[in-house]
Amino acid sequence: MTRPSLHDKHAADLTKALDKSKQAAETVQEVAEDLSVVHAVLDSEVPKETLHPDVGQAIEQTDQLKDKLKSAEEKLKTVNETLEQQVAPKGNNA
């Protein structure tokens, strides 16, 4: 029985990391989209004059959180692209 080489183990570890990172990116994207909907509903359908100041601040904070999530999503996409390049077969350089 042969043991996997260090390169094979490294590739398997990178593949697992890539899968987890892709799952995280999907989750971040879904949450950002959900938060965007919540923000849009609160911002457009609740009359401003009836809002308690804390609610107005919460609405503003949802917009800031949405932007942070979008930024995190873009960073995760960049990480995933880098991981995919590392996981891709190296034999195609001929």
A tleap script that builds the chain and sets N, CA, C and O, in Angstrom:
source leaprc.protein.ff14SB
mol = sequence {
  NMET THR ARG PRO SER LEU HIE ASP LYS HIE
  ALA ALA ASP LEU THR LYS ALA LEU ASP LYS
  SER LYS GLN ALA ALA GLU THR VAL GLN GLU
  VAL ALA GLU ASP LEU SER VAL VAL HIE ALA
  VAL LEU ASP SER GLU VAL PRO LYS GLU THR
  LEU HIE PRO ASP VAL GLY GLN ALA ILE GLU
  GLN THR ASP GLN LEU LYS ASP LYS LEU LYS
  SER ALA GLU GLU LYS LEU LYS THR VAL ASN
  GLU THR LEU GLU GLN GLN VAL ALA PRO LYS
  GLY ASN ASN CALA
}
set mol.1.N position { 0.843 -1.174 0.000 }
set mol.1.CA position { 0.000 0.000 0.000 }
set mol.1.C position { 0.888 1.237 0.000 }
set mol.1.O position { 1.758 1.375 0.860 }
set mol.2.N position { 0.677 2.131 -0.951 }
set mol.2.CA position { 1.490 3.332 -1.030 }
set mol.2.C position { 0.812 4.467 -0.286 }
set mol.2.O position { -0.414 4.576 -0.246 }
set mol.3.N position { 1.645 5.303 0.299 }
set mol.3.CA position { 1.141 6.468 1.013 }
set mol.3.C position { 1.105 7.648 0.054 }
set mol.3.O position { 1.949 7.760 -0.835 }
set mol.4.N position { 0.135 8.521 0.233 }
set mol.4.CA position { 0.068 9.687 -0.642 }
set mol.4.C position { 1.306 10.555 -0.462 }
set mol.4.O position { 1.842 10.692 0.638 }
set mol.5.N position { 1.740 11.132 -1.568 }
set mol.5.CA position { 2.908 12.000 -1.505 }
set mol.5.C position { 2.533 13.299 -0.789 }
set mol.5.O position { 1.358 13.612 -0.601 }
set mol.6.N position { 3.555 14.035 -0.400 }
set mol.6.CA position { 3.346 15.322 0.256 }
set mol.6.C position { 2.589 16.269 -0.683 }
set mol.6.O position { 1.733 17.038 -0.245 }
set mol.7.N position { 2.915 16.200 -1.976 }
set mol.7.CA position { 2.234 17.042 -2.962 }
set mol.7.C position { 0.752 16.697 -3.031 }
set mol.7.O position { -0.092 17.592 -3.091 }
set mol.8.N position { 0.426 15.390 -3.022 }
set mol.8.CA position { -0.972 14.962 -3.068 }
set mol.8.C position { -1.735 15.428 -1.831 }
set mol.8.O position { -2.881 15.868 -1.923 }
set mol.9.N position { -1.082 15.325 -0.671 }
set mol.9.CA position { -1.719 15.764 0.573 }
set mol.9.C position { -1.943 17.273 0.536 }
set mol.9.O position { -2.996 17.764 0.943 }
set mol.10.N position { -0.948 17.998 0.047 }
set mol.10.CA position { -1.059 19.451 -0.061 }
set mol.10.C position { -2.211 19.823 -0.993 }
set mol.10.O position { -2.991 20.723 -0.683 }
set mol.11.N position { -2.321 19.141 -2.122 }
set mol.11.CA position { -3.395 19.411 -3.076 }
set mol.11.C position { -4.756 19.084 -2.458 }
set mol.11.O position { -5.721 19.823 -2.656 }
set mol.12.N position { -4.833 17.996 -1.722 }
set mol.12.CA position { -6.096 17.623 -1.072 }
set mol.12.C position { -6.483 18.659 -0.020 }
set mol.12.O position { -7.654 19.018 0.098 }
set mol.13.N position { -5.506 19.138 0.743 }
set mol.13.CA position { -5.773 20.167 1.754 }
set mol.13.C position { -6.252 21.460 1.095 }
set mol.13.O position { -7.174 22.107 1.591 }
set mol.14.N position { -5.629 21.833 -0.016 }
set mol.14.CA position { -6.045 23.041 -0.728 }
set mol.14.C position { -7.458 22.882 -1.300 }
set mol.14.O position { -8.247 23.827 -1.293 }
set mol.15.N position { -7.763 21.700 -1.787 }
set mol.15.CA position { -9.099 21.441 -2.333 }
set mol.15.C position { -10.149 21.573 -1.236 }
set mol.15.O position { -11.204 22.167 -1.458 }
set mol.16.N position { -9.872 21.024 -0.055 }
set mol.16.CA position { -10.798 21.154 1.069 }
set mol.16.C position { -10.965 22.624 1.456 }
set mol.16.O position { -12.080 23.086 1.697 }
set mol.17.N position { -9.858 23.350 1.513 }
set mol.17.CA position { -9.915 24.771 1.859 }
set mol.17.C position { -10.725 25.543 0.826 }
set mol.17.O position { -11.511 26.422 1.178 }
set mol.18.N position { -10.535 25.217 -0.434 }
set mol.18.CA position { -11.280 25.880 -1.505 }
set mol.18.C position { -12.774 25.603 -1.370 }
set mol.18.O position { -13.588 26.516 -1.509 }
set mol.19.N position { -13.137 24.363 -1.102 }
set mol.19.CA position { -14.555 24.015 -0.933 }
set mol.19.C position { -15.175 24.799 0.220 }
set mol.19.O position { -16.272 25.341 0.086 }
set mol.20.N position { -14.474 24.859 1.349 }
set mol.20.CA position { -14.989 25.595 2.511 }
set mol.20.C position { -15.081 27.093 2.207 }
set mol.20.O position { -16.035 27.754 2.616 }
set mol.21.N position { -14.104 27.614 1.502 }
set mol.21.CA position { -14.106 29.025 1.157 }
set mol.21.C position { -15.251 29.358 0.207 }
set mol.21.O position { -15.878 30.410 0.327 }
set mol.22.N position { -15.523 28.453 -0.743 }
set mol.22.CA position { -16.643 28.660 -1.662 }
set mol.22.C position { -17.972 28.646 -0.902 }
set mol.22.O position { -18.863 29.445 -1.188 }
set mol.23.N position { -18.100 27.737 0.064 }
set mol.23.CA position { -19.314 27.685 0.874 }
set mol.23.C position { -19.473 28.985 1.666 }
set mol.23.O position { -20.574 29.528 1.763 }
set mol.24.N position { -18.377 29.474 2.226 }
set mol.24.CA position { -18.423 30.730 2.980 }
set mol.24.C position { -18.804 31.891 2.069 }
set mol.24.O position { -19.590 32.754 2.459 }
set mol.25.N position { -18.253 31.917 0.864 }
set mol.25.CA position { -18.573 32.991 -0.087 }
set mol.25.C position { -20.058 32.958 -0.451 }
set mol.25.O position { -20.696 34.005 -0.555 }
set mol.26.N position { -20.603 31.766 -0.642 }
set mol.26.CA position { -22.030 31.634 -0.946 }
set mol.26.C position { -22.881 32.149 0.196 }
set mol.26.O position { -23.855 32.871 -0.019 }
set mol.27.N position { -22.512 31.778 1.409 }
set mol.27.CA position { -23.251 32.226 2.588 }
set mol.27.C position { -23.194 33.739 2.718 }
set mol.27.O position { -24.215 34.377 2.977 }
set mol.28.N position { -22.022 34.316 2.543 }
set mol.28.CA position { -21.870 35.767 2.635 }
set mol.28.C position { -22.733 36.444 1.572 }
set mol.28.O position { -23.399 37.439 1.857 }
set mol.29.N position { -22.725 35.918 0.366 }
set mol.29.CA position { -23.526 36.500 -0.710 }
set mol.29.C position { -25.021 36.427 -0.377 }
set mol.29.O position { -25.747 37.401 -0.575 }
set mol.30.N position { -25.475 35.288 0.121 }
set mol.30.CA position { -26.885 35.127 0.471 }
set mol.30.C position { -27.291 36.106 1.578 }
set mol.30.O position { -28.345 36.737 1.504 }
set mol.31.N position { -26.445 36.223 2.599 }
set mol.31.CA position { -26.748 37.124 3.706 }
set mol.31.C position { -26.765 38.574 3.227 }
set mol.31.O position { -27.628 39.352 3.634 }
set mol.32.N position { -25.820 38.938 2.369 }
set mol.32.CA position { -25.786 40.301 1.831 }
set mol.32.C position { -27.056 40.596 1.042 }
set mol.32.O position { -27.623 41.682 1.163 }
set mol.33.N position { -27.504 39.646 0.240 }
set mol.33.CA position { -28.729 39.838 -0.535 }
set mol.33.C position { -29.945 39.966 0.379 }
set mol.33.O position { -30.796 40.830 0.166 }
set mol.34.N position { -30.029 39.097 1.405 }
set mol.34.CA position { -31.138 39.169 2.354 }
set mol.34.C position { -31.137 40.501 3.099 }
set mol.34.O position { -32.184 41.124 3.273 }
set mol.35.N position { -29.976 40.923 3.530 }
set mol.35.CA position { -29.857 42.186 4.250 }
set mol.35.C position { -30.223 43.358 3.350 }
set mol.35.O position { -30.825 44.329 3.808 }
set mol.36.N position { -29.870 43.274 2.098 }
set mol.36.CA position { -30.209 44.316 1.143 }
set mol.36.C position { -31.719 44.449 0.999 }
set mol.36.O position { -32.241 45.560 0.916 }
set mol.37.N position { -32.420 43.318 0.968 }
set mol.37.CA position { -33.880 43.336 0.881 }
set mol.37.C position { -34.475 43.956 2.143 }
set mol.37.O position { -35.373 44.794 2.063 }
set mol.38.N position { -33.978 43.548 3.293 }
set mol.38.CA position { -34.463 44.104 4.561 }
set mol.38.C position { -34.249 45.616 4.581 }
set mol.38.O position { -35.143 46.377 4.953 }
set mol.39.N position { -33.064 46.033 4.179 }
set mol.39.CA position { -32.763 47.465 4.159 }
set mol.39.C position { -33.708 48.208 3.213 }
set mol.39.O position { -34.231 49.266 3.563 }
set mol.40.N position { -33.922 47.665 2.038 }
set mol.40.CA position { -34.787 48.327 1.062 }
set mol.40.C position { -36.216 48.459 1.586 }
set mol.40.O position { -36.844 49.505 1.425 }
set mol.41.N position { -36.722 47.408 2.207 }
set mol.41.CA position { -38.082 47.448 2.741 }
set mol.41.C position { -38.180 48.480 3.857 }
set mol.41.O position { -39.087 49.312 3.865 }
set mol.42.N position { -37.252 48.422 4.790 }
set mol.42.CA position { -37.292 49.371 5.906 }
set mol.42.C position { -37.098 50.808 5.437 }
set mol.42.O position { -37.750 51.728 5.930 }
set mol.43.N position { -36.200 50.985 4.484 }
set mol.43.CA position { -35.873 52.332 4.032 }
set mol.43.C position { -36.985 52.949 3.188 }
set mol.43.O position { -37.180 54.164 3.220 }
set mol.44.N position { -37.714 52.132 2.435 }
set mol.44.CA position { -38.698 52.704 1.517 }
set mol.44.C position { -40.137 52.586 1.985 }
set mol.44.O position { -40.977 53.393 1.586 }
set mol.45.N position { -40.445 51.602 2.821 }
set mol.45.CA position { -41.843 51.357 3.144 }
set mol.45.C position { -42.253 51.803 4.541 }
set mol.45.O position { -43.435 51.758 4.882 }
set mol.46.N position { -41.303 52.227 5.341 }
set mol.46.CA position { -41.639 52.725 6.669 }
set mol.46.C position { -41.551 54.245 6.622 }
set mol.46.O position { -40.486 54.791 6.331 }
set mol.47.N position { -42.649 54.934 6.902 }
set mol.47.CA position { -42.622 56.400 6.838 }
set mol.47.C position { -41.571 56.979 7.789 }
set mol.47.O position { -41.530 56.641 8.972 }
set mol.48.N position { -40.736 57.843 7.254 }
set mol.48.CA position { -39.620 58.402 8.028 }
set mol.48.C position { -40.099 59.151 9.272 }
set mol.48.O position { -39.460 59.096 10.323 }
set mol.49.N position { -41.222 59.846 9.144 }
set mol.49.CA position { -41.703 60.649 10.268 }
set mol.49.C position { -42.226 59.810 11.432 }
set mol.49.O position { -42.371 60.316 12.544 }
set mol.50.N position { -42.510 58.531 11.184 }
set mol.50.CA position { -43.016 57.674 12.260 }
set mol.50.C position { -41.900 56.862 12.923 }
set mol.50.O position { -42.143 56.145 13.894 }
set mol.51.N position { -40.706 56.975 12.408 }
set mol.51.CA position { -39.602 56.159 12.924 }
set mol.51.C position { -39.051 56.698 14.237 }
set mol.51.O position { -38.860 57.903 14.407 }
set mol.52.N position { -38.808 55.804 15.129 }
set mol.52.CA position { -38.048 56.130 16.329 }
set mol.52.C position { -36.603 56.327 15.882 }
set mol.52.O position { -36.158 55.628 14.971 }
set mol.53.N position { -35.855 57.248 16.483 }
set mol.53.CA position { -34.467 57.491 16.041 }
set mol.53.C position { -33.606 56.225 16.015 }
set mol.53.O position { -32.741 56.083 15.151 }
set mol.54.N position { -33.835 55.313 16.950 }
set mol.54.CA position { -33.049 54.075 16.963 }
set mol.54.C position { -33.320 53.229 15.723 }
set mol.54.O position { -32.417 52.565 15.215 }
set mol.55.N position { -34.554 53.252 15.237 }
set mol.55.CA position { -34.903 52.483 14.044 }
set mol.55.C position { -34.219 53.095 12.823 }
set mol.55.O position { -33.704 52.376 11.967 }
set mol.56.N position { -34.218 54.418 12.749 }
set mol.56.CA position { -33.521 55.084 11.655 }
set mol.56.C position { -32.039 54.745 11.642 }
set mol.56.O position { -31.447 54.518 10.587 }
set mol.57.N position { -31.454 54.716 12.825 }
set mol.57.CA position { -30.033 54.353 12.935 }
set mol.57.C position { -29.821 52.894 12.530 }
set mol.57.O position { -28.823 52.566 11.887 }
set mol.58.N position { -30.747 52.028 12.903 }
set mol.58.CA position { -30.645 50.608 12.532 }
set mol.58.C position { -30.734 50.437 11.021 }
set mol.58.O position { -30.024 49.615 10.441 }
set mol.59.N position { -31.605 51.212 10.386 }
set mol.59.CA position { -31.722 51.142 8.930 }
set mol.59.C position { -30.405 51.551 8.284 }
set mol.59.O position { -29.941 50.901 7.347 }
set mol.60.N position { -29.810 52.616 8.779 }
set mol.60.CA position { -28.525 53.066 8.243 }
set mol.60.C position { -27.450 51.995 8.465 }
set mol.60.O position { -26.608 51.760 7.598 }
set mol.61.N position { -27.490 51.366 9.612 }
set mol.61.CA position { -26.495 50.335 9.910 }
set mol.61.C position { -26.655 49.125 8.987 }
set mol.61.O position { -25.658 48.506 8.615 }
set mol.62.N position { -27.886 48.775 8.613 }
set mol.62.CA position { -28.067 47.652 7.686 }
set mol.62.C position { -27.390 47.945 6.352 }
set mol.62.O position { -26.837 47.046 5.719 }
set mol.63.N position { -27.437 49.201 5.931 }
set mol.63.CA position { -26.784 49.579 4.676 }
set mol.63.C position { -25.268 49.438 4.797 }
set mol.63.O position { -24.611 48.966 3.869 }
set mol.64.N position { -24.718 49.844 5.933 }
set mol.64.CA position { -23.276 49.711 6.150 }
set mol.64.C position { -22.869 48.244 6.228 }
set mol.64.O position { -21.833 47.858 5.687 }
set mol.65.N position { -23.674 47.431 6.893 }
set mol.65.CA position { -23.378 45.992 6.994 }
set mol.65.C position { -23.428 45.325 5.631 }
set mol.65.O position { -22.610 44.459 5.322 }
set mol.66.N position { -24.392 45.735 4.818 }
set mol.66.CA position { -24.504 45.196 3.459 }
set mol.66.C position { -23.223 45.480 2.677 }
set mol.66.O position { -22.711 44.608 1.976 }
set mol.67.N position { -22.711 46.700 2.801 }
set mol.67.CA position { -21.470 47.058 2.106 }
set mol.67.C position { -20.284 46.231 2.610 }
set mol.67.O position { -19.442 45.807 1.819 }
set mol.68.N position { -20.218 46.004 3.921 }
set mol.68.CA position { -19.133 45.191 4.485 }
set mol.68.C position { -19.218 43.753 3.973 }
set mol.68.O position { -18.199 43.145 3.646 }
set mol.69.N position { -20.433 43.217 3.904 }
set mol.69.CA position { -20.601 41.852 3.403 }
set mol.69.C position { -20.208 41.750 1.936 }
set mol.69.O position { -19.577 40.774 1.528 }
set mol.70.N position { -20.574 42.745 1.143 }
set mol.70.CA position { -20.194 42.741 -0.275 }
set mol.70.C position { -18.667 42.778 -0.413 }
set mol.70.O position { -18.098 42.094 -1.264 }
set mol.71.N position { -18.019 43.573 0.421 }
set mol.71.CA position { -16.555 43.641 0.397 }
set mol.71.C position { -15.946 42.290 0.772 }
set mol.71.O position { -15.004 41.825 0.130 }
set mol.72.N position { -16.487 41.671 1.808 }
set mol.72.CA position { -15.996 40.348 2.220 }
set mol.72.C position { -16.217 39.323 1.120 }
set mol.72.O position { -15.372 38.458 0.895 }
set mol.73.N position { -17.341 39.417 0.441 }
set mol.73.CA position { -17.639 38.500 -0.667 }
set mol.73.C position { -16.593 38.647 -1.774 }
set mol.73.O position { -16.110 37.647 -2.305 }
set mol.74.N position { -16.245 39.875 -2.121 }
set mol.74.CA position { -15.239 40.107 -3.162 }
set mol.74.C position { -13.877 39.555 -2.744 }
set mol.74.O position { -13.167 38.973 -3.564 }
set mol.75.N position { -13.515 39.733 -1.491 }
set mol.75.CA position { -12.242 39.191 -0.992 }
set mol.75.C position { -12.239 37.670 -1.057 }
set mol.75.O position { -11.242 37.062 -1.446 }
set mol.76.N position { -13.356 37.057 -0.674 }
set mol.76.CA position { -13.451 35.598 -0.737 }
set mol.76.C position { -13.348 35.107 -2.176 }
set mol.76.O position { -12.731 34.073 -2.431 }
set mol.77.N position { -13.939 35.828 -3.112 }
set mol.77.CA position { -13.835 35.437 -4.519 }
set mol.77.C position { -12.376 35.465 -4.971 }
set mol.77.O position { -11.932 34.568 -5.688 }
set mol.78.N position { -11.638 36.476 -4.559 }
set mol.78.CA position { -10.221 36.576 -4.910 }
set mol.78.C position { -9.437 35.407 -4.309 }
set mol.78.O position { -8.597 34.807 -4.980 }
set mol.79.N position { -9.713 35.092 -3.058 }
set mol.79.CA position { -9.051 33.958 -2.403 }
set mol.79.C position { -9.387 32.668 -3.139 }
set mol.79.O position { -8.509 31.838 -3.375 }
set mol.80.N position { -10.653 32.497 -3.503 }
set mol.80.CA position { -11.067 31.284 -4.207 }
set mol.80.C position { -10.365 31.148 -5.552 }
set mol.80.O position { -9.954 30.050 -5.926 }
set mol.81.N position { -10.225 32.245 -6.279 }
set mol.81.CA position { -9.522 32.204 -7.563 }
set mol.81.C position { -8.068 31.783 -7.369 }
set mol.81.O position { -7.534 30.993 -8.147 }
set mol.82.N position { -7.439 32.310 -6.336 }
set mol.82.CA position { -6.046 31.941 -6.049 }
set mol.82.C position { -5.947 30.461 -5.678 }
set mol.82.O position { -5.058 29.753 -6.152 }
set mol.83.N position { -6.863 30.002 -4.828 }
set mol.83.CA position { -6.862 28.582 -4.453 }
set mol.83.C position { -7.114 27.688 -5.668 }
set mol.83.O position { -6.484 26.639 -5.808 }
set mol.84.N position { -8.017 28.093 -6.531 }
set mol.84.CA position { -8.285 27.296 -7.730 }
set mol.84.C position { -7.042 27.173 -8.609 }
set mol.84.O position { -6.800 26.117 -9.194 }
set mol.85.N position { -6.267 28.225 -8.704 }
set mol.85.CA position { -5.029 28.175 -9.482 }
set mol.85.C position { -4.032 27.208 -8.849 }
set mol.85.O position { -3.297 26.520 -9.556 }
set mol.86.N position { -4.007 27.156 -7.524 }
set mol.86.CA position { -3.088 26.252 -6.833 }
set mol.86.C position { -3.530 24.795 -6.938 }
set mol.86.O position { -2.697 23.889 -6.969 }
set mol.87.N position { -4.833 24.576 -6.990 }
set mol.87.CA position { -5.377 23.220 -7.045 }
set mol.87.C position { -5.347 22.669 -8.470 }
set mol.87.O position { -5.278 21.455 -8.660 }
set mol.88.N position { -5.397 23.546 -9.468 }
set mol.88.CA position { -5.435 23.120 -10.877 }
set mol.88.C position { -4.217 22.255 -11.195 }
set mol.88.O position { -3.129 22.482 -10.666 }
set mol.89.N position { -4.411 21.263 -12.062 }
set mol.89.CA position { -3.288 20.406 -12.463 }
set mol.89.C position { -2.149 21.222 -13.054 }
set mol.89.O position { -2.368 22.144 -13.839 }
set mol.90.N position { -0.942 20.871 -12.667 }
set mol.90.CA position { 0.251 21.612 -13.112 }
set mol.90.C position { 0.797 21.114 -14.448 }
set mol.90.O position { 1.723 21.722 -14.985 }
set mol.91.N position { 0.263 20.048 -14.992 }
set mol.91.CA position { 0.808 19.442 -16.193 }
set mol.91.C position { 0.422 20.152 -17.475 }
set mol.91.O position { 0.792 19.691 -18.555 }
set mol.92.N position { -0.299 21.242 -17.401 }
set mol.92.CA position { -0.768 21.931 -18.610 }
set mol.92.C position { 0.159 23.046 -19.043 }
set mol.92.O position { -0.275 23.935 -19.776 }
set mol.93.N position { 1.409 23.043 -18.629 }
set mol.93.CA position { 2.341 24.126 -18.952 }
set mol.93.C position { 3.143 23.860 -20.208 }
set mol.93.O position { 4.048 24.637 -20.513 }
set mol.94.N position { 2.865 22.815 -20.946 }
set mol.94.CA position { 3.688 22.415 -22.095 }
set mol.94.C position { 3.494 23.292 -23.285 }
set mol.94.O position { 4.121 23.074 -24.322 }
savepdb mol mol.pdb
quit
